[in-house]
PDB file of C-alpha atoms in Angstrom:
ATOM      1  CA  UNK A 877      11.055   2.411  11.388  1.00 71.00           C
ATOM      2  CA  UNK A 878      11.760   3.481   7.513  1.00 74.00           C
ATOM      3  CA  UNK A 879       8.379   3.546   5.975  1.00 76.00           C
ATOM      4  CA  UNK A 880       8.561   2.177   2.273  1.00 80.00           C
ATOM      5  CA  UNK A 881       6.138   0.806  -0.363  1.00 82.00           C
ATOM      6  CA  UNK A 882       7.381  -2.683  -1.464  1.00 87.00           C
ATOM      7  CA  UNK A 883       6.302  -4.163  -4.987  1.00 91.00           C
ATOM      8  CA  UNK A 884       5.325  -7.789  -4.708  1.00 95.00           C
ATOM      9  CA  UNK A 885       4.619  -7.925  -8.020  1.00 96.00           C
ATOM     10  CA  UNK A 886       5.594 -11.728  -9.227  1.00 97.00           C
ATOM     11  CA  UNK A 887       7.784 -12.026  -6.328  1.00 98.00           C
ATOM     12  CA  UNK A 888       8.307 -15.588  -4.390  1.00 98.00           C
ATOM     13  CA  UNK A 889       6.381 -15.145  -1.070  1.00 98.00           C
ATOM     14  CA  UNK A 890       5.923 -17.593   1.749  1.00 98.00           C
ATOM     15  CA  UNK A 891       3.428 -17.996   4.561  1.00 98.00           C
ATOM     16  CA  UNK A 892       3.839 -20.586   7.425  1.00 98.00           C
ATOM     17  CA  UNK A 893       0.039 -21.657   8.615  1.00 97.00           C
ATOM     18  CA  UNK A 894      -3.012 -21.609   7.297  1.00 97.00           C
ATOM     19  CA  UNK A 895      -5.544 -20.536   9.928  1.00 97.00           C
ATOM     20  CA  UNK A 896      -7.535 -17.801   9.394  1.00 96.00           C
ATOM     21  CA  UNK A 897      -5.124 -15.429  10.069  1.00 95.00           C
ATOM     22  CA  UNK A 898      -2.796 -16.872   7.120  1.00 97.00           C
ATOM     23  CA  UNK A 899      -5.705 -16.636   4.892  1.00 97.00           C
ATOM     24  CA  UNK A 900      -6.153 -12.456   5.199  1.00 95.00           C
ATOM     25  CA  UNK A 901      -1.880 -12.669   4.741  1.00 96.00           C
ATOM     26  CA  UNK A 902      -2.373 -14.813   1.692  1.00 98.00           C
ATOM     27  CA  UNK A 903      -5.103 -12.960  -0.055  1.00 96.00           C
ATOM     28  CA  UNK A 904      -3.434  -9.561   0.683  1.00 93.00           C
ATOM     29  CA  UNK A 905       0.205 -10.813  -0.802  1.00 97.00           C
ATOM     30  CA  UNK A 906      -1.836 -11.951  -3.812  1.00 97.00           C
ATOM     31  CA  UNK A 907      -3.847  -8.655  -4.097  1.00 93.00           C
ATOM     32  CA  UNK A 908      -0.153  -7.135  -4.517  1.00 93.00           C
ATOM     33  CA  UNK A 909       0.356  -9.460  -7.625  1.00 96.00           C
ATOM     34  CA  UNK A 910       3.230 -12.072  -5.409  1.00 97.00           C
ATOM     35  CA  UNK A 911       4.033 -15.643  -6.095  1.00 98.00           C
ATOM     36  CA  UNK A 912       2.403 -17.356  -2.873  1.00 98.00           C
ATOM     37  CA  UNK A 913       3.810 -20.616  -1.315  1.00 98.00           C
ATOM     38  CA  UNK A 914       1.776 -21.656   1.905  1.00 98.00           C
ATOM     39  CA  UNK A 915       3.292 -24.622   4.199  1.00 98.00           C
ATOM     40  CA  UNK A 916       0.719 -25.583   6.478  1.00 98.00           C
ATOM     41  CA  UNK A 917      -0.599 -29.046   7.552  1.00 97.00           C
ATOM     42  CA  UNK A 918      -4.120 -27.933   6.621  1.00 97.00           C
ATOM     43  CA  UNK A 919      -6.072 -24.778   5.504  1.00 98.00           C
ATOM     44  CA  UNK A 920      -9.127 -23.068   6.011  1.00 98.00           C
ATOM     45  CA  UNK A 921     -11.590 -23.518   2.621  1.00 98.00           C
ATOM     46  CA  UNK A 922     -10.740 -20.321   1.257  1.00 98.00           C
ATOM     47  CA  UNK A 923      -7.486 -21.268   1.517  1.00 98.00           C
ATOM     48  CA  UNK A 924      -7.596 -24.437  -0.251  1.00 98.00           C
ATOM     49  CA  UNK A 925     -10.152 -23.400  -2.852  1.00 98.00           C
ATOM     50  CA  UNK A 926      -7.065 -21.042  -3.632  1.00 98.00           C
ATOM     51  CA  UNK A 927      -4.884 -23.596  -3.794  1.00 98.00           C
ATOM     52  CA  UNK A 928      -7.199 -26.008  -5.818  1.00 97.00           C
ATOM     53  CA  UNK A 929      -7.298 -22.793  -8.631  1.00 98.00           C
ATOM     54  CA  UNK A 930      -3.615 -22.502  -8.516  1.00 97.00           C
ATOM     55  CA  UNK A 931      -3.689 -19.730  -7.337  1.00 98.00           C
ATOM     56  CA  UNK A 932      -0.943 -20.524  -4.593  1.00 98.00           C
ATOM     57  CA  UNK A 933       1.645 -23.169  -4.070  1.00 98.00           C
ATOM     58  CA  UNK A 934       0.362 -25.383  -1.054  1.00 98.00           C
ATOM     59  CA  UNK A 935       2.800 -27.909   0.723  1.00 98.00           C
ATOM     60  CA  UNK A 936       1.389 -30.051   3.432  1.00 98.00           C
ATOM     61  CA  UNK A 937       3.497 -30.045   6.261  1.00 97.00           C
ATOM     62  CA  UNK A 938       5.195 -28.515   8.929  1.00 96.00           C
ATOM     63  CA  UNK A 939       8.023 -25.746   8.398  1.00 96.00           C
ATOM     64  CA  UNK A 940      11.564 -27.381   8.077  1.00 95.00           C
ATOM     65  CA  UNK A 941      14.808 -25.787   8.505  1.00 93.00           C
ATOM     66  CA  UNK A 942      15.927 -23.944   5.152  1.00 95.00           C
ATOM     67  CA  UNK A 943      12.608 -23.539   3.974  1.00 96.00           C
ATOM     68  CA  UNK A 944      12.770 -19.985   4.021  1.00 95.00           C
ATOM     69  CA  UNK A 945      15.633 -20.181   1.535  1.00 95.00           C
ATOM     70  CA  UNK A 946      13.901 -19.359  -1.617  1.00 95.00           C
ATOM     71  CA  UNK A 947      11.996 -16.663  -0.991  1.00 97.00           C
ATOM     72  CA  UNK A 948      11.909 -13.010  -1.249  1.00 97.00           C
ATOM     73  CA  UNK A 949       9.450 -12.272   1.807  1.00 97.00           C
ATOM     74  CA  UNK A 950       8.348 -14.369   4.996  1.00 97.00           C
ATOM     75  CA  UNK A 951       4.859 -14.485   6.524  1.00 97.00           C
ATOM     76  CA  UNK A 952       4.856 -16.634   9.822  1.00 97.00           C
ATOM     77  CA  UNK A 953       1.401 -17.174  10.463  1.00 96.00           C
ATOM     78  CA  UNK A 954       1.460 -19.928  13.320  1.00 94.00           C
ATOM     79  CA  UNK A 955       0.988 -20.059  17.127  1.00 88.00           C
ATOM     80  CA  UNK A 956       4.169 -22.778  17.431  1.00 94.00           C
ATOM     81  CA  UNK A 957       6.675 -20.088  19.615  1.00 94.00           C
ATOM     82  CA  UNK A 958       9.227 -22.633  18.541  1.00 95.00           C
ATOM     83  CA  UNK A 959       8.664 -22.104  14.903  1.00 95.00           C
ATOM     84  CA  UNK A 960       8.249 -18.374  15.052  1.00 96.00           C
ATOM     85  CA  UNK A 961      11.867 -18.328  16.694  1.00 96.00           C
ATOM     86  CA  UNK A 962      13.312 -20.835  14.324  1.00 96.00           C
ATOM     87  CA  UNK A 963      11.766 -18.935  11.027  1.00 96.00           C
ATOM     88  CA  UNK A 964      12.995 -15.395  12.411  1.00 95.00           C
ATOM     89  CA  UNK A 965      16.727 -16.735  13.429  1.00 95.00           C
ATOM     90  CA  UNK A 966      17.316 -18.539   9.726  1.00 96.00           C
ATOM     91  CA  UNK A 967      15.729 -15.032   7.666  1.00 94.00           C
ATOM     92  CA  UNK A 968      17.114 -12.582   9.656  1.00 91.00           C
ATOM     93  CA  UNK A 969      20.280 -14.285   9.086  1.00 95.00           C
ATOM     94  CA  UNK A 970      19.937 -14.601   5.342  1.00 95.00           C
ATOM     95  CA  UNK A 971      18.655 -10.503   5.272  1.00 94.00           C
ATOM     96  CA  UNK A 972      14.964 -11.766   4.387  1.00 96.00           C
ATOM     97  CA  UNK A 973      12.042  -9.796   4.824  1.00 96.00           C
ATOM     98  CA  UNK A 974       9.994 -11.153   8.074  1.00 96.00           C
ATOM     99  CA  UNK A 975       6.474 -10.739   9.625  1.00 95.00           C
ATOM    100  CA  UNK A 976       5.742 -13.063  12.545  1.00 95.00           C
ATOM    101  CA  UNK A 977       1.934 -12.301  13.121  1.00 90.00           C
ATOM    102  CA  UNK A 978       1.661 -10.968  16.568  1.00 85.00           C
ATOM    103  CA  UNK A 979       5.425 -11.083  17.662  1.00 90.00           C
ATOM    104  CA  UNK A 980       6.825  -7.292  16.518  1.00 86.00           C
ATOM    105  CA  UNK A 981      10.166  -8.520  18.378  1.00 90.00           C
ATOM    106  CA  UNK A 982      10.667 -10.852  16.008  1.00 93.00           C
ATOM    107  CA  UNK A 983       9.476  -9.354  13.083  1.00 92.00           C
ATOM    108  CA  UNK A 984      12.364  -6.949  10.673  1.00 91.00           C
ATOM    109  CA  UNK A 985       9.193  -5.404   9.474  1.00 89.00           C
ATOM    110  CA  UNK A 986       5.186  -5.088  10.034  1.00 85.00           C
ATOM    111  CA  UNK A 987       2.047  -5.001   8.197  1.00 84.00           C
ATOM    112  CA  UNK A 988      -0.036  -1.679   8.125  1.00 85.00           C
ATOM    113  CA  UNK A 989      -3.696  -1.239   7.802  1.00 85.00           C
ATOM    114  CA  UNK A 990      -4.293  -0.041   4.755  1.00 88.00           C
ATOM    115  CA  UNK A 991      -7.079   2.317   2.740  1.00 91.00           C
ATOM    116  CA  UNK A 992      -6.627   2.117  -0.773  1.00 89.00           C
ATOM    117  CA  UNK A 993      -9.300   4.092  -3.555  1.00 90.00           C
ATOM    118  CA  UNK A 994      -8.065   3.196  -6.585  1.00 88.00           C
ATOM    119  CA  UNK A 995      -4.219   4.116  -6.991  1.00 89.00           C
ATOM    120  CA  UNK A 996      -4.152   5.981  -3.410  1.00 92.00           C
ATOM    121  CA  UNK A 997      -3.332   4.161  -0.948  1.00 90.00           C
ATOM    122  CA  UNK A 998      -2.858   5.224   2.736  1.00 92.00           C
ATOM    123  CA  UNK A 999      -1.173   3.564   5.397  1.00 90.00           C
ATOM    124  CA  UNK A1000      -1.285   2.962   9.336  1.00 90.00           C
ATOM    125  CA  UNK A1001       0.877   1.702  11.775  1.00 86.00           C
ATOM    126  CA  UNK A1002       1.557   1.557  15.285  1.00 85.00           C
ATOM    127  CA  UNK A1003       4.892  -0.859  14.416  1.00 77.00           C
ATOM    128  CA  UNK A1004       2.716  -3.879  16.068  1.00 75.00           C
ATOM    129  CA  UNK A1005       1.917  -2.175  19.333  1.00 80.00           C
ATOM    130  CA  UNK A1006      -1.767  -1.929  18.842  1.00 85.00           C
ATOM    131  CA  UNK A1007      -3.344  -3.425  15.878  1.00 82.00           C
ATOM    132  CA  UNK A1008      -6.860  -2.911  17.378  1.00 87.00           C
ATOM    133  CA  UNK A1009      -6.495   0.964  16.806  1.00 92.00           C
ATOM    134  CA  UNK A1010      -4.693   0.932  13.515  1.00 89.00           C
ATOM    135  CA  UNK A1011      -8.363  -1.281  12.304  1.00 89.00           C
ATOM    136  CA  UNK A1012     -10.077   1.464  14.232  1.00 93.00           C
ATOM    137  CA  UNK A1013      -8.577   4.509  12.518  1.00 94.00           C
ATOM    138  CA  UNK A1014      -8.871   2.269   8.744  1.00 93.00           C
ATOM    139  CA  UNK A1015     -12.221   2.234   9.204  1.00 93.00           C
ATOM    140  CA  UNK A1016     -12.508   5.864   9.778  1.00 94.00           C
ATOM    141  CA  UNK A1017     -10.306   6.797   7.396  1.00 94.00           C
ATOM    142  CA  UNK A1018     -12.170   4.590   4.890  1.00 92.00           C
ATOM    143  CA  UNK A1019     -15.321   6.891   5.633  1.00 92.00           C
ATOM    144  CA  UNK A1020     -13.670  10.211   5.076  1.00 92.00           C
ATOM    145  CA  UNK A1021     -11.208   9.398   1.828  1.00 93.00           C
ATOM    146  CA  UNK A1022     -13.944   7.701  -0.405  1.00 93.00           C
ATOM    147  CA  UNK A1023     -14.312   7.249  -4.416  1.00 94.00           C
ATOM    148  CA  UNK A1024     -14.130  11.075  -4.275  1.00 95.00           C
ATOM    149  CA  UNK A1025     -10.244  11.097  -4.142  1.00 96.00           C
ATOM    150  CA  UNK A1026      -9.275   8.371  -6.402  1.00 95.00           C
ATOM    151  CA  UNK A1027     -11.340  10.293  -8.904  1.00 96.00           C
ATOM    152  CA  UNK A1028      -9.090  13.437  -7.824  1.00 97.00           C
ATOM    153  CA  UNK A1029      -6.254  11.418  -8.245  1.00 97.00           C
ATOM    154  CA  UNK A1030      -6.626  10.655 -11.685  1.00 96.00           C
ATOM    155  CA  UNK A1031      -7.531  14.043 -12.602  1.00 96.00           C
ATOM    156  CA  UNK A1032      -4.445  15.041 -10.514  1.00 97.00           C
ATOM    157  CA  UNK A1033      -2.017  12.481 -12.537  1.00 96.00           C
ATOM    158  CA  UNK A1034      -3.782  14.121 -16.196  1.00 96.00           C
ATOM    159  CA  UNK A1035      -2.740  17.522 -15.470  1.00 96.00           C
ATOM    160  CA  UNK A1036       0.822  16.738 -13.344  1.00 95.00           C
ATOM    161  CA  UNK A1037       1.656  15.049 -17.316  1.00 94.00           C
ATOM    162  CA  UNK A1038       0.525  18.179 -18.868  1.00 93.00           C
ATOM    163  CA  UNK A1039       2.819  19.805 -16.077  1.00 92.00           C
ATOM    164  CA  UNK A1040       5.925  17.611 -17.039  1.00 92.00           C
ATOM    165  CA  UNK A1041       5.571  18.698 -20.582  1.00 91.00           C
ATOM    166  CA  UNK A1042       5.252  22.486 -20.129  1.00 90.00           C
ATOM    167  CA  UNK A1043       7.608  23.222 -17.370  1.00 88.00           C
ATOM    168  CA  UNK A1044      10.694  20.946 -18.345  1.00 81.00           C
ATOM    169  CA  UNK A1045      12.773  22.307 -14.628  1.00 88.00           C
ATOM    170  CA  UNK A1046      11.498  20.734 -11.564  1.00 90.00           C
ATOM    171  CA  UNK A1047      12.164  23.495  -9.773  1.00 91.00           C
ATOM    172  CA  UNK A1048       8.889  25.147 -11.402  1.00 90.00           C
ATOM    173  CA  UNK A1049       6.773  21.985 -11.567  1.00 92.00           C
ATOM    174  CA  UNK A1050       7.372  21.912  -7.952  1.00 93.00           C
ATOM    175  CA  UNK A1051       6.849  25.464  -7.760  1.00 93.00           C
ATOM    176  CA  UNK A1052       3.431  25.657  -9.538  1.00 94.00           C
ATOM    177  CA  UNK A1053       2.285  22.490  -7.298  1.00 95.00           C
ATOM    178  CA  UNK A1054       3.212  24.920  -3.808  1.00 94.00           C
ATOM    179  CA  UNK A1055       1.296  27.687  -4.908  1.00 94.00           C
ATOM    180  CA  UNK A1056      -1.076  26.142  -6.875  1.00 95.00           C
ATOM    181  CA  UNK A1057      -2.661  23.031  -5.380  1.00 96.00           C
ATOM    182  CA  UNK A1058      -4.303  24.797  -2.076  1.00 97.00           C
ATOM    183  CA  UNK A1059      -7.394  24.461   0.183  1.00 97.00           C
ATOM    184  CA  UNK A1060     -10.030  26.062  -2.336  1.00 97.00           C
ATOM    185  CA  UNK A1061      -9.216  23.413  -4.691  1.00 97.00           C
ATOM    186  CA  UNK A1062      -9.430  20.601  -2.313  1.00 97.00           C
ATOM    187  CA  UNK A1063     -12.578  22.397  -0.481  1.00 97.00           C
ATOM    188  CA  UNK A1064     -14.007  21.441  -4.095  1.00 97.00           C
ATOM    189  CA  UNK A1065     -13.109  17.789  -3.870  1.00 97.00           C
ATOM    190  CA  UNK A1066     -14.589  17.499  -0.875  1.00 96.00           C
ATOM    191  CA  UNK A1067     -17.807  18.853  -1.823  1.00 96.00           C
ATOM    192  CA  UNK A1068     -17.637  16.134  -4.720  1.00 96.00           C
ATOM    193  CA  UNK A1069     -16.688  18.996  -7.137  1.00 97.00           C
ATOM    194  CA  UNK A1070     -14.027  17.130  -9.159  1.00 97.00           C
ATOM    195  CA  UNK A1071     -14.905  18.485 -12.953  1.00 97.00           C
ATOM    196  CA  UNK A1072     -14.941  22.454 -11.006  1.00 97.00           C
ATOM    197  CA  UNK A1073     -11.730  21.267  -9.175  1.00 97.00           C
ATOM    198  CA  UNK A1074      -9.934  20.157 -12.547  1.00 97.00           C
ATOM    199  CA  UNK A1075     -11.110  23.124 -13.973  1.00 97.00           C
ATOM    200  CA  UNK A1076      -9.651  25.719 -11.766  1.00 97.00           C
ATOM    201  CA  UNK A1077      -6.363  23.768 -11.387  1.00 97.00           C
ATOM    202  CA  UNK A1078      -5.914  23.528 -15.247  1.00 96.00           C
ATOM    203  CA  UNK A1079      -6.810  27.140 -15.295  1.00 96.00           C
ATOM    204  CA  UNK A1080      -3.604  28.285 -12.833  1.00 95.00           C
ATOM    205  CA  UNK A1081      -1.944  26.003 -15.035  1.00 94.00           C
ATOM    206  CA  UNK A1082      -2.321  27.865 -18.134  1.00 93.00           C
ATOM    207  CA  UNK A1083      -1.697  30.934 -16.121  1.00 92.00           C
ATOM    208  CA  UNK A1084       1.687  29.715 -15.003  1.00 89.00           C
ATOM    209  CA  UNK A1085       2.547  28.712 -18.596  1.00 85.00           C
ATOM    210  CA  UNK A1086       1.550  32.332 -19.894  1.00 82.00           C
ATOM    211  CA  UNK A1087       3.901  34.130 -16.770  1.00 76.00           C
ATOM    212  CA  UNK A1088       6.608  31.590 -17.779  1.00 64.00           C
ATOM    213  CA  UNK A1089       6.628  32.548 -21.314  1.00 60.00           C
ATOM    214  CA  UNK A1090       6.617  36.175 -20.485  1.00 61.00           C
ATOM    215  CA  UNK A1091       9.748  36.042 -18.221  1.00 56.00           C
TER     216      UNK A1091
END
């Protein structure tokens, strides 16, 4: 599997069903900012509150051939076999993006668990083999990466501008990050020491700028 982070943002998603499983598809796709179509028969309240809001597109049927035509990204969200297979034959074949819930074999690609803070976001996968342990390790990881390093990372993003603007060759903006960013500093994050972490980093910083000016 290639790894990759996809941007939803206000692109035309679909999700067939609208059990409960649907609903933590749906509400995910719209936390990632996508246009959400759900063709179901019925949904769960949450569901249809959502689609009362307009929040999401709701058609009240079964899938039909083609359906997947018009959309960017396909959530099959069922327990009809016969769908699944119909839905992964007809996007496969026009190079969509497919997730049939349960079914890796007939998925071209698979949810992970995710732990976001903020703008970091980490990601697990076991490519569909056992989503029981990729909740399992979430919820760990949840625990250890906390508020702490989404505060980091915005201190992090502050000075890697200041970076950009001093050191105009990537080759010594990478440079300074290697030497630079190392376990002291992070010891400091972890001991919810961001301001003393900033502080040390911005002061290599400087002391990078001043060696670059005298060579």
């Amino acid at each position: 599997m290639y790894p990759i982070n996809l941007v939803l943002t206000g692109q035309p998603c679909l999700v067939l069903g609208g059990g409960s499983v649907a609903e933590r598809k749906v509400r995910r796709l719209l936390d990632e900012g996508a246009i959400v179509t759900v063709i179901a028969p019925s949904l769960t309240p949450p569901l249809q509150a959502l689609a009362e809001s307009h929040q999401l597109s709701w058609e009240a049927r079964t899938y039909q051939s083609g359906d997947e035509a018009a959309f960017f990204l396909i959530i099959c969200a069922t327990d009809d076999e016969t769908v699944s297979q119909a839905v992964s034959a007809a996007a496969k074949a026009q190079g969509k993006l497919l997730n049939v819930c349960d079914v890796p074999d007939l998925c071209n690609f698979t949810l992970p668990s995710i732990v976001r803070q903020g703008d970091l976001q980490l990601t697990i996968s076991t490519n569909g083999k056992a989503p029981a342990f990729s909740r399992w390790l979430r919820k760990r990881l949840e625990q250890r990466f906390d508020e702490r390093y989404s505060q980091w990372l915005t201190e992090l993003a502050a000075i890697r501008r200041q970076g950009q603007a001093l050191f105009p060759s990537s080759r010594d903006r990478q440079a300074f990050w290697r030497q630079s960013l190392t376990d002291d500093i992070m010891a400091l994050v972890e001991n919810n020491e961001i301001d003393a972490a900033s502080a040390l980093l911005r002061k290599r910083l400087a002391a990078w700028e001043r060696k670059d000016h005298e060579t």
